[in-house]
Amino acid sequence: MSSELSRNATDFIDDGQINGLLERSKTDPARVREIIAKSLAKEPLHLEETAALLNADQPDLVEEIFEAARELKRKVYGNRIVLFAPLYLGNKCVNDCRYCAFRRSNPEQVRRTLNFEEIKEQVVALENKGHKRLILVFGEHREYSPEYMAQCVRTVYETKVGHGEIRRVNINAAPLDHEGFKTIKAAGIGTYQIFQETYHHETYAKMHPKGTMKSDFMWRLDSLSRAFESGCDDMGVGALFGLYDWRFEVMGLVAHALHLQGKYGVGPHTISFPRLRPASGVNMEWPYCVSDYDFKRLVAILRLSVPYTGMILTAREQPELRREIMAFGVSQIDAGSRVELGGYTEFGDSQVLDREQFSLGDIRSLDETMHELIEDGYIPSFCTACYRLGRTGENFMEYAIPGFIEQFCTPNALSTLTEYLVDYASPETREAGLRAVDRGLAEIPDGARKRDIISRLNRIKETDDRDLYY
Ligand code: SAM
Ligand code: SF4
């Protein structure tokens, strides 16, 4: 592997500057309201403005921040929620991250890498539940080379059963060099997701012991820049909340988004905010654990800070909290998730701690989650159109182009939801879902587009036609 950094490589995380901003930023209500107004106009915030929101801890101001995030969700992003599932393919790992059950010094973890037959079995199980979008997850190990990961991606795309197929494969894995990213891109991946874990240098060094691959802060920080330069223009950033002060991590995430936007003209497609969960063999004290209240604050503030970035809320969180936070501008969630190797066929409904990276907070089925989303007024979507039509990177303007959501996202959400309802849903979810589709249709103005959408939905209901997207 080459150790060449990106052409714009620079450590853009200045701990002193971030701390200074967090200490100095004013929190008077008038200033906070000004910043909120800027967010509601979909303008990205400066770091100083994010710091001011992070410092606003008076309960009434926090409530205003929550309400602003809800309003943005309602008015700008609409009521679609995209669903996906993680697929863990290998948990061998050369690193020793203090928080992770896959770390090499954990003897309790049962090590395994799925072979291609086993991958197909997992994919069939996921397709039979109705999934269309997966994220493949790997430890960091010489066996998990870019060529190997590319082969896994191709295997997933090739595996089809009935109307089931995976239409978008994302990856969460170790940072690659330029060649590695090119190899992965050629296999047709969607998003390449890499979490910085913590943007705080000293904590990063504590969590990732010297001498391990992951101990190189800069190699990781620069990784999505290399991805972009290699043609992977669809990037996912994230921080693992609970390793250090959550305010600092929010600043780091926003700085990362601003860096990518500034240098490449394209911000991250998604931002993830996983919170530390119990994991086998991880018995440390975690002084920076984030309370539910602060977690809600950080999600709302991220929403207000990075208007063009999708937000992913994972099944690490409990169902009730997910339900509440969804309204803060979350655009994607995983559902029916299992994080054991082989978890979609082998362990029934229970979690097996020594076979997974961490324990999940929400292990409800996809159907149950779909039903709740529908009852709460959302349109669950499995849309994959933008990525397949090349609407990514600079061309990806989902939230920026007026009318884009009405023209593309809503119809595609309605057709992928209808596919799910016809092919996979329980009778109760189907009934509630078809009513929701009708409500969604009623909001579309009459005209040629609407007639075309109705005709497509009827084809899905009455024939084997599938995958009809704009
Ligand atoms: N090995 C690759 C890497 O480190 O980038 C893939 C990532 S790992 C399999 C997926 C993510 O899970 C990590 O980036 C980390 O943020 C998160 N994670 C690890 N341990 C966790 C824990 N105990 N609780 C919650 N999330 C955890
Ligand atoms: Fe390995 Fe990733 Fe876990 Fe670290 S977080 S031990 S790199 S799987």
XYZ file of C-alpha atoms in Angstrom, residues 66 239-242 246 250 272-276 289-302 311-314 316-318 321-322 325-326 328 330:
39
model
C -34.602 21.181 18.790
C -17.272 10.346 15.097
C -17.725 7.816 17.856
C -19.391 9.815 20.601
C -18.263 8.989 24.130
C -19.117 15.695 22.479
C -19.203 18.088 16.701
C -22.804 9.482 11.324
C -22.831 9.977 15.061
C -22.548 6.510 16.619
C -22.555 6.501 20.418
C -20.364 4.137 22.384
C -20.309 9.161 27.920
C -22.986 11.268 26.244
C -26.392 11.486 27.957
C -29.569 11.098 25.903
C -30.253 14.809 26.328
C -26.837 15.840 25.039
C -27.132 13.280 22.250
C -30.305 14.991 21.107
C -28.499 18.342 21.271
C -25.618 17.122 19.162
C -27.875 15.643 16.489
C -29.934 18.840 16.289
C -26.807 21.028 16.118
C -25.251 18.885 13.399
C -27.618 12.215 8.634
C -27.479 8.565 9.715
C -28.951 7.390 13.019
C -27.967 3.804 13.765
C -27.022 1.397 18.425
C -29.760 3.598 19.929
C -32.924 2.414 21.696
C -34.930 7.565 21.409
C -34.571 6.807 17.710
C -34.483 11.913 17.211
C -35.671 10.896 13.754
C -34.426 16.200 14.008
C -32.246 12.302 10.203
